[in-house]
Amino acid sequence: MEKLKDLKVAILVANGFEEVEFTKPKEALEKEGARVEVVSPEKGKVKAWNKKEWGNEYNVDVSLDKANPEDYDALLLPGGVMNPDNLRTDVWATVFVKKFFESDKPVAAICHAPQLLIETGIVEGRELTSFESIKTDLKNAGGIWLDKEVVVDRGLVTSRKPDDIPAFNEKMIEEFARKNSTINNN
């Protein structure tokens, strides 16, 4: 049975997202029946980063300026160094992400992606994890940083790095399925 049937998930990315942090969670979501759309400030295609060089290009389904958070049930934020750094300076991106928290919708962020969450103001008082190089930033924003492969706090799922993707995917699907059960029971 597909745990995420009828769930619509936005994946927000800019150029420079870590490829495996996009492809593996996206595959896991689709395998469970979620409808996934790539949202980006880039038009047409967005380019991945693959460890130490540019990776593949992926189609953008909805441009950020046309995306409405109300159209989605959950949000996935892949990491990569450039991706969240680009997104956190984009007012539309931070507003888009913040709307998910305001609407109590689950969000999954891996590696450097929690850096974007700092700009939304939702980090304070939350337990989360990330790539180690941004832990001080998250602590300075009031977050409770934990060195664990995956941390879940009030619908926010975070992980540290690509090695944590299996645990990240498992908890992401669990949290998104919780949201999906409320959708299907209404």
Tab-separated table of C-alpha atoms in Angstrom, residues 29-94:
chain	number	residue	atom	x	y	z
A	29	LEU	CA	8.423	9.796	-2.031
A	30	GLU	CA	7.274	8.694	-5.475
A	31	LYS	CA	7.601	5.013	-4.534
A	32	GLU	CA	5.126	5.674	-1.706
A	33	GLY	CA	2.675	7.350	-4.102
A	34	ALA	CA	3.379	11.047	-3.485
A	35	ARG	CA	2.961	13.521	-6.337
A	36	VAL	CA	6.168	15.525	-6.421
A	37	GLU	CA	6.807	18.901	-8.052
A	38	VAL	CA	10.154	20.659	-8.375
A	39	VAL	CA	9.805	24.325	-7.421
A	40	SER	CA	12.658	26.709	-8.171
A	41	PRO	CA	13.527	30.345	-8.778
A	42	GLU	CA	15.301	28.999	-11.885
A	43	LYS	CA	13.272	28.839	-15.081
A	44	GLY	CA	13.006	25.642	-17.131
A	45	LYS	CA	15.820	23.592	-15.599
A	46	VAL	CA	17.833	23.560	-12.398
A	47	LYS	CA	21.361	22.168	-12.090
A	48	ALA	CA	22.580	19.759	-9.417
A	49	TRP	CA	25.970	19.531	-7.759
A	50	ASN	CA	27.455	16.036	-7.588
A	51	LYS	CA	30.038	15.914	-4.761
A	52	LYS	CA	32.835	17.958	-6.389
A	53	GLU	CA	31.468	18.951	-9.785
A	54	TRP	CA	28.289	19.949	-11.552
A	55	GLY	CA	25.744	17.167	-11.920
A	56	ASN	CA	22.651	16.688	-14.031
A	57	GLU	CA	19.945	19.186	-14.886
A	58	TYR	CA	16.351	18.588	-13.821
A	59	ASN	CA	13.097	20.055	-15.050
A	60	VAL	CA	11.439	22.736	-12.953
A	61	ASP	CA	7.736	21.958	-12.655
A	62	VAL	CA	6.680	25.260	-11.091
A	63	SER	CA	8.632	28.503	-10.931
A	64	LEU	CA	8.881	29.866	-7.400
A	65	ASP	CA	7.091	33.086	-8.325
A	66	LYS	CA	4.056	31.017	-9.419
A	67	ALA	CA	4.165	28.418	-6.626
A	68	ASN	CA	1.516	28.561	-3.927
A	69	PRO	CA	2.347	26.771	-0.640
A	70	GLU	CA	-1.373	26.089	-0.177
A	71	ASP	CA	-1.201	23.734	-3.187
A	72	TYR	CA	1.167	21.379	-1.327
A	73	ASP	CA	0.876	19.082	1.671
A	74	ALA	CA	4.595	18.825	2.513
A	75	LEU	CA	7.993	20.253	1.585
A	76	LEU	CA	11.397	18.686	0.885
A	77	LEU	CA	14.553	20.813	1.061
A	78	PRO	CA	17.672	19.124	-0.363
A	79	GLY	CA	21.049	20.458	0.758
A	80	GLY	CA	24.248	21.301	-1.014
A	81	VAL	CA	26.353	24.323	-0.116
A	82	MET	CA	25.197	26.667	-2.899
A	83	ASN	CA	21.501	25.757	-2.899
A	84	PRO	CA	20.398	26.976	0.568
A	85	ASP	CA	22.785	29.917	0.352
A	86	ASN	CA	21.033	31.044	-2.849
A	87	LEU	CA	17.544	30.353	-1.506
A	88	ARG	CA	17.974	32.130	1.824
A	89	THR	CA	18.632	35.433	0.057
A	90	ASP	CA	15.455	35.014	-2.026
A	91	VAL	CA	12.518	36.612	-0.214
A	92	TRP	CA	10.010	34.447	-2.112
A	93	ALA	CA	11.833	31.288	-1.051
A	94	THR	CA	11.804	32.186	2.630
